[in-house]
Coordinates of C-alpha atoms (C1' of nucleotides) in Angstrom, one line a residue:
Chain A
M1 CA -22.1 226.3 81.9
S2 CA -25.1 228.6 81.2
L3 CA -28.1 226.4 80.8
P4 CA -28.4 225.4 84.5
H5 CA -28.1 229.1 85.5
A6 CA -30.7 230.1 82.9
L7 CA -33.1 227.6 84.6
L8 CA -32.2 228.9 88.1
G9 CA -32.8 232.5 86.8
L10 CA -36.2 231.5 85.6
L11 CA -37.2 229.6 88.7
A12 CA -36.0 232.6 90.9
E13 CA -39.0 234.5 89.5
Q14 CA -41.4 231.6 90.0
P15 CA -41.9 227.9 90.4
A16 CA -42.3 226.0 87.2
S17 CA -42.3 222.6 85.5
G18 CA -39.8 221.5 82.8
Y19 CA -42.7 222.1 80.3
D20 CA -43.3 225.6 81.5
L21 CA -39.7 226.4 81.4
L22 CA -39.4 225.1 77.8
K23 CA -42.1 227.3 76.7
R24 CA -40.4 230.3 78.4
F25 CA -37.2 229.5 76.5
E26 CA -39.0 229.6 73.2
S27 CA -40.6 233.0 73.8
G28 CA -37.6 235.1 74.8
L29 CA -34.6 233.3 76.1
A30 CA -34.0 231.2 73.1
V31 CA -32.9 234.4 71.1
V32 CA -29.6 234.4 73.2
W33 CA -29.7 230.8 74.6
P34 CA -31.5 228.0 72.7
A35 CA -32.4 224.9 74.6
Q36 CA -33.7 221.4 73.7
K37 CA -36.3 219.6 75.9
S38 CA -34.1 216.8 76.6
Q39 CA -31.4 218.9 77.9
V40 CA -33.8 220.9 80.1
Y41 CA -35.3 217.9 81.7
G42 CA -31.8 216.4 82.2
E43 CA -30.6 219.5 83.8
L44 CA -33.6 219.8 86.2
A45 CA -32.7 216.4 87.5
K46 CA -29.1 217.4 87.9
L47 CA -29.9 220.6 89.7
S48 CA -32.4 218.8 91.9
E49 CA -29.7 216.3 92.9
K50 CA -27.4 219.0 93.9
G51 CA -30.1 220.8 96.0
L52 CA -30.1 223.9 93.9
I53 CA -33.9 223.4 93.2
E54 CA -36.6 221.2 94.7
V55 CA -40.0 219.7 93.8
T56 CA -42.6 222.1 95.1
G57 CA -45.6 220.4 93.9
T58 CA -47.2 218.0 91.4
G59 CA -50.2 218.4 89.1
A60 CA -52.2 216.7 86.4
R61 CA -50.5 214.6 83.8
Q62 CA -47.4 213.8 86.0
R63 CA -46.6 217.6 86.1
R64 CA -43.6 218.3 88.5
E65 CA -43.1 221.9 89.5
Y66 CA -39.7 223.0 90.7
G67 CA -38.8 225.9 92.9
I68 CA -35.4 227.3 93.6
T69 CA -33.7 226.8 96.9
E70 CA -31.5 229.1 98.9
A71 CA -28.5 227.3 97.6
G72 CA -29.8 227.8 94.2
R73 CA -30.2 231.6 94.7
A74 CA -26.6 231.7 96.0
E75 CA -25.3 229.8 93.0
L76 CA -27.2 232.1 90.6
R77 CA -25.9 235.1 92.3
G78 CA -22.3 233.9 92.0
W79 CA -22.8 233.3 88.4
L80 CA -24.0 236.9 87.9
T81 CA -21.4 238.6 89.9
E82 CA -18.2 236.4 89.4
P83 CA -15.5 238.7 87.7
G84 CA -14.1 236.2 85.0
T85 CA -17.1 236.4 82.9
D86 CA -17.5 234.6 79.5
F87 CA -18.0 237.1 76.6
A88 CA -17.4 234.6 73.9
F89 CA -20.0 234.3 71.2
R90 CA -20.4 231.9 68.3
S91 CA -21.9 232.6 64.9
A92 CA -21.8 230.2 62.1
A93 CA -23.4 233.0 59.8
L94 CA -20.5 235.3 60.3
L95 CA -18.1 232.4 60.0
R96 CA -19.3 231.8 56.5
V97 CA -18.6 235.4 55.5
F98 CA -14.8 234.5 55.9
F99 CA -15.2 232.1 53.0
L100 CA -17.4 234.1 50.6
W101 CA -14.2 234.6 48.4
T102 CA -14.6 230.9 47.3
L103 CA -17.8 231.8 45.6
S104 CA -18.7 233.9 42.6
R105 CA -19.5 237.6 43.2
E106 CA -23.1 237.0 42.7
E107 CA -23.3 234.1 45.1
G108 CA -21.4 236.2 47.8
V109 CA -23.7 239.1 47.4
D110 CA -26.7 236.8 47.5
Y111 CA -25.5 235.5 50.9
L112 CA -25.1 238.8 52.3
E113 CA -28.5 240.1 51.0
N114 CA -30.0 237.0 52.5
F115 CA -28.2 237.8 55.9
A116 CA -29.6 241.3 55.7
R117 CA -33.2 240.1 55.0
I118 CA -33.1 237.7 57.9
N119 CA -32.0 240.5 60.2
R120 CA -34.8 242.7 59.0
E121 CA -37.3 240.0 59.5
R122 CA -36.1 239.5 63.0
L123 CA -36.2 243.4 63.6
A124 CA -39.9 243.4 62.5
A125 CA -40.8 240.5 64.8
L126 CA -39.1 242.3 67.6
E127 CA -40.8 245.5 66.9
A128 CA -44.1 243.7 67.0
V129 CA -43.2 242.3 70.4
R130 CA -42.3 245.7 71.7
D131 CA -45.5 247.3 70.3
N132 CA -47.8 244.6 71.6
A133 CA -46.4 244.3 75.2
E134 CA -48.0 246.0 78.0
W135 CA -45.2 247.7 80.0
V136 CA -46.1 247.5 83.7
G137 CA -42.5 248.2 84.7
D138 CA -41.7 245.4 87.2
P139 CA -38.0 244.4 87.5
V140 CA -38.4 241.2 85.6
Q141 CA -40.0 242.9 82.7
I142 CA -37.3 245.7 82.6
C143 CA -34.6 243.2 82.1
G144 CA -36.4 241.6 79.3
W145 CA -37.0 245.1 77.7
L146 CA -33.2 245.5 77.9
I147 CA -32.7 242.4 75.9
L148 CA -35.4 243.4 73.5
E149 CA -33.7 246.7 72.9
Y150 CA -30.4 244.9 72.3
G151 CA -32.2 242.7 69.7
L152 CA -33.6 245.8 68.0
R153 CA -30.2 247.6 67.9
G154 CA -28.3 244.4 67.0
S155 CA -30.5 243.3 64.1
T156 CA -30.5 246.9 62.7
T157 CA -26.7 247.1 62.9
S158 CA -26.4 243.6 61.3
A159 CA -28.7 244.5 58.5
E160 CA -27.0 247.6 57.7
W161 CA -23.6 245.9 57.8
A162 CA -24.8 243.3 55.4
D163 CA -26.0 245.9 53.0
W164 CA -22.7 247.6 53.3
A165 CA -20.7 244.5 53.0
A166 CA -22.8 243.4 49.8
E167 CA -21.7 246.8 48.2
R168 CA -18.0 246.3 49.1
L169 CA -18.1 242.7 47.6
T170 CA -19.7 244.1 44.4
E171 CA -17.0 246.8 44.3
H172 CA -13.9 244.9 45.2
L173 CA -14.4 241.2 44.1
Chain B
M1 CA -21.4 221.5 61.9
S2 CA -19.2 224.5 61.5
L3 CA -15.8 223.6 62.5
P4 CA -14.9 221.1 59.7
H5 CA -16.2 223.7 57.3
A6 CA -14.1 226.4 58.8
L7 CA -11.1 224.1 58.4
L8 CA -12.0 223.4 54.8
G9 CA -12.3 227.2 54.2
L10 CA -8.9 227.8 55.5
L11 CA -7.4 225.0 53.4
A12 CA -9.1 226.2 50.4
E13 CA -6.9 229.2 50.6
Q14 CA -3.6 227.2 51.1
P15 CA -2.2 224.0 52.5
A16 CA -1.5 224.0 56.1
S17 CA -0.8 221.9 59.2
G18 CA -3.1 221.7 62.3
Y19 CA -0.6 223.9 64.0
D20 CA -0.9 226.6 61.3
L21 CA -4.6 226.2 61.3
L22 CA -4.8 226.8 65.1
K23 CA -2.7 230.0 64.7
R24 CA -5.1 231.3 62.1
F25 CA -8.0 230.5 64.3
E26 CA -6.5 232.5 67.2
S27 CA -5.8 235.6 64.9
G28 CA -9.2 236.1 63.4
L29 CA -11.6 233.3 63.1
A30 CA -11.8 232.7 66.9
V31 CA -13.8 236.0 67.2
V32 CA -16.8 234.2 65.6
W33 CA -15.8 230.6 66.1
P34 CA -13.4 229.6 68.8
A35 CA -11.6 226.2 68.5
Q36 CA -9.3 224.0 70.8
K37 CA -6.4 222.2 69.5
S38 CA -7.7 218.8 70.4
Q39 CA -10.7 219.4 68.3
V40 CA -8.8 220.8 65.2
Y41 CA -6.5 217.8 65.2
G42 CA -9.5 215.5 65.7
E43 CA -11.5 217.1 62.9
L44 CA -8.5 217.0 60.5
A45 CA -8.3 213.2 61.0
K46 CA -12.0 212.8 60.3
L47 CA -12.0 215.1 57.2
S48 CA -9.0 213.1 55.9
E49 CA -10.9 209.9 56.4
K50 CA -13.8 211.2 54.5
G51 CA -11.5 212.2 51.7
L52 CA -12.3 215.9 52.0
I53 CA -8.7 216.8 52.7
E54 CA -5.5 214.9 52.1
V55 CA -1.9 215.0 53.3
T56 CA 0.1 217.0 50.8
G57 CA 3.4 216.9 52.5
T58 CA 5.5 216.4 55.7
G59 CA 8.1 218.5 57.4
A60 CA 10.3 218.7 60.3
R61 CA 9.1 217.8 63.8
Q62 CA 6.4 215.4 62.4
R63 CA 4.6 218.3 60.7
R64 CA 1.9 217.1 58.4
E65 CA 0.4 219.5 55.9
Y66 CA -3.1 219.1 54.5
G67 CA -4.7 220.3 51.4
I68 CA -8.3 220.4 50.4
T69 CA -9.5 217.8 47.8
E70 CA -12.1 218.4 45.2
A71 CA -14.7 216.7 47.2
G72 CA -13.8 219.0 50.1
R73 CA -14.3 222.0 47.8
A74 CA -17.7 220.8 46.9
E75 CA -18.6 220.3 50.5
L76 CA -17.4 223.8 51.4
R77 CA -19.5 225.1 48.6
G78 CA -22.6 223.3 49.6
W79 CA -22.3 224.6 53.2
L80 CA -22.0 228.1 51.7
T81 CA -24.8 228.0 49.5
E82 CA -27.3 225.7 51.1
P83 CA -30.5 227.6 51.8
G84 CA -31.7 226.6 55.2
T85 CA -28.8 228.4 57.0
D86 CA -28.1 228.5 60.6
F87 CA -28.4 231.9 62.0
A88 CA -28.6 231.0 65.7
F89 CA -26.2 232.7 68.0
R90 CA -25.4 232.1 71.7
S91 CA -24.3 234.7 74.1
A92 CA -23.9 233.9 77.9
A93 CA -23.3 237.6 78.6
L94 CA -26.6 238.6 77.2
L95 CA -28.3 235.7 78.9
R96 CA -27.2 237.1 82.2
V97 CA -28.9 240.4 81.6
F98 CA -32.2 238.6 81.8
F99 CA -31.5 238.0 85.4
L100 CA -30.0 241.2 86.7
W101 CA -33.3 242.0 88.5
T102 CA -32.1 239.3 91.1
L103 CA -29.2 241.6 92.0
S104 CA -29.1 245.0 93.6
R105 CA -29.4 248.1 91.3
E106 CA -25.7 248.8 92.0
E107 CA -24.6 245.2 91.2
G108 CA -26.7 245.3 87.9
V109 CA -25.3 248.7 86.8
D110 CA -21.7 247.3 87.4
Y111 CA -22.5 244.3 85.3
L112 CA -23.7 246.6 82.4
E113 CA -20.7 248.9 82.8
N114 CA -18.2 246.0 82.6
F115 CA -20.3 244.9 79.5
A116 CA -19.6 248.3 77.9
R117 CA -16.0 248.4 79.0
I118 CA -15.2 245.0 77.3
N119 CA -16.9 246.0 74.2
R120 CA -14.8 249.2 74.1
E121 CA -11.6 247.3 74.8
R122 CA -12.6 245.0 71.9
L123 CA -13.4 247.9 69.6
A124 CA -9.9 249.5 70.4
A125 CA -8.2 246.1 69.7
L126 CA -10.0 245.8 66.3
E127 CA -9.2 249.4 65.4
A128 CA -5.6 248.6 66.0
V129 CA -5.8 245.6 63.6
R130 CA -7.4 247.8 61.1
D131 CA -4.8 250.5 61.3
N132 CA -1.9 248.2 61.3
A133 CA -3.0 246.1 58.2
E134 CA -1.7 246.5 54.9
W135 CA -4.5 246.4 52.6
V136 CA -3.6 244.7 49.4
G137 CA -7.2 243.9 48.4
D138 CA -7.0 240.2 47.4
P139 CA -10.4 238.5 47.8
V140 CA -9.4 236.6 51.0
Q141 CA -8.4 239.8 52.8
I142 CA -11.6 241.5 51.7
C143 CA -13.7 239.0 53.4
G144 CA -11.5 239.3 56.5
W145 CA -12.1 243.1 56.2
L146 CA -15.9 242.6 56.1
I147 CA -15.7 240.7 59.4
L148 CA -13.4 243.2 60.9
E149 CA -16.0 245.8 60.1
Y150 CA -18.8 243.8 61.7
G151 CA -16.7 243.5 64.7
L152 CA -16.2 247.3 64.8
R153 CA -19.8 248.1 64.4
G154 CA -21.0 245.3 66.6
S155 CA -18.9 246.4 69.5
T156 CA -19.7 249.9 69.1
T157 CA -23.4 249.1 69.2
S158 CA -23.0 246.8 72.2
A159 CA -21.1 249.3 74.2
E160 CA -23.6 252.1 73.4
W161 CA -26.4 249.7 74.3
A162 CA -24.8 248.8 77.7
D163 CA -24.6 252.4 78.5
W164 CA -28.2 253.1 77.8
A165 CA -29.2 249.8 79.6
A166 CA -27.2 251.0 82.7
E167 CA -29.1 254.2 82.8
R168 CA -32.4 252.5 82.3
L169 CA -31.5 250.2 85.2
T170 CA -30.7 253.2 87.4
E171 CA -34.0 255.0 86.5
H172 CA -36.5 252.1 86.8
L173 CA -35.1 249.5 89.2
Chain C
dA1 C1' 22.8 222.8 78.9
dG2 C1' 18.4 225.1 79.0
dT3 C1' 14.6 227.5 77.1
dT4 C1' 11.4 228.7 73.8
dG5 C1' 8.6 227.4 70.0
dC6 C1' 7.1 223.9 66.7
dA7 C1' 4.2 220.0 66.3
dT8 C1' 1.1 216.2 67.4
dG9 C1' -2.0 213.9 69.8
dT10 C1' -5.0 211.0 73.8
dA11 C1' -8.3 210.7 77.6
dA12 C1' -12.1 212.1 80.3
dG13 C1' -15.9 214.5 80.7
dG14 C1' -19.4 217.8 80.1
dA15 C1' -22.6 220.3 76.8
dG16 C1' -25.8 220.0 73.1
dT17 C1' -28.7 217.9 69.2
dT18 C1' -31.8 214.5 67.1
dA19 C1' -34.7 210.8 67.2
dC20 C1' -37.4 207.9 69.7
dA21 C1' -41.0 206.7 73.1
dT22 C1' -44.8 207.0 76.3
dG23 C1' -48.9 208.4 78.6
dA24 C1' -52.6 211.6 80.6
dT25 C1' -56.2 215.2 80.0
dT26 C1' -59.1 218.2 77.6
dA27 C1' -62.0 220.0 74.0
dA28 C1' -64.4 219.4 69.7
Chain D
dT1 C1' -63.7 209.0 69.5
dT2 C1' -60.3 211.7 67.6
dA3 C1' -57.1 215.3 67.7
dA4 C1' -54.6 218.5 70.1
dT5 C1' -52.1 219.9 74.1
dC6 C1' -49.9 218.8 78.2
dA7 C1' -46.1 216.4 80.3
dT8 C1' -41.9 213.7 80.9
dG9 C1' -38.3 211.5 79.7
dT10 C1' -34.3 207.7 77.3
dA11 C1' -30.8 206.6 74.0
dA12 C1' -27.4 207.6 70.8
dC13 C1' -24.6 210.5 69.2
dT14 C1' -21.9 214.6 67.9
dC15 C1' -19.5 218.7 69.7
dC16 C1' -16.7 221.2 72.8
dT17 C1' -13.5 221.8 76.7
dT18 C1' -9.8 220.8 79.9
dA19 C1' -6.0 218.5 81.4
dC20 C1' -2.4 215.5 80.3
dA21 C1' 1.5 213.8 77.5
dT22 C1' 5.3 213.6 74.2
dG23 C1' 9.0 214.7 71.3
dC24 C1' 11.9 217.5 67.9
dA25 C1' 14.5 221.7 66.4
dA26 C1' 16.4 226.1 66.9
dC27 C1' 18.4 229.6 69.5
dT28 C1' 21.2 231.5 73.4

DNA sequence: AGTTGCATGTAAGGAGTTACATGATTAA
DNA sequence: TTAATCATGTAACTCCTTACATGCAACT
């Protein structure tokens, strides 16, 4: 159950509407946790029912702004500090690699080269984010910076691995 | 839609029962794509209805063995070669990092140190797999080996990043 | 006779995706 | 007045998880 906690985390920083939250997902959070609008609006309703967030104001175009409650902050804290934390991750792109032996060598190598290319594109995009940001050093931004660095290191590692894997496939298949 | 394709991929290698497939998920595939038994049995029924797999034999204890059909191989091939491939991944562990600023410095550092520890444990487990395996070099095993190497590199990168991130948090928060 | 491992599922519910649907406000 | 953007949702469906449920076979 991560989406509700992601919303609580964003609202812990400042009040926001569903629309605002969706934009903040797209620019940043979506890299590690994508979310659809129907799901965000649905979760906001549930969180509100549970008293973890509350409507703090309304605006033009039936805008409804939510803020986190004390109960919400406690829930967020629990999620961040509980010991049995979920480290599972899923990647369809890696799953495919298990089955590359069913293709020809050329097709397999193509797949891995594409894998490398996608990761280099992502790396370039993240470098642009890093270079264009103004680093003021508030705690929120620092955590974003940590994730950004993870992205930089991770896409580099992935791209290099895919190059290596393409060579191994060429050699051994 | 990855689970049905994962099953097709495993059956492309050799016929197997739901039980067999579950064991093969646990030892290997589950790292990139976890699956529950209820889901596997359910998917097998669906794939069979669609004609992508078929019952190839029965055994003791109502064992039912499935094999992939030609239509199934075509479907698998399509999934592996289609251009608009899904590179999204989800990680609750990284999502949490976005919100470490809501904790104290000590708690944040604890989280990252635990992150590093988990990755070093995983690394050790993968090294054991690598060192205990007999490498005969058939195509199926080579693809497994590529994934294993991804795991080794990825957990190393993740552990080193977490060390680095813990230092940054200590310095800047 | 009892335990372990093999083998298959159902039921219920929550998480996530895709498509559809509506309406208000602002700027060109 | 038209288009873009802001803003909120519902409906239908699939995917995934957890808990429950059953029974056979082999070994001790």
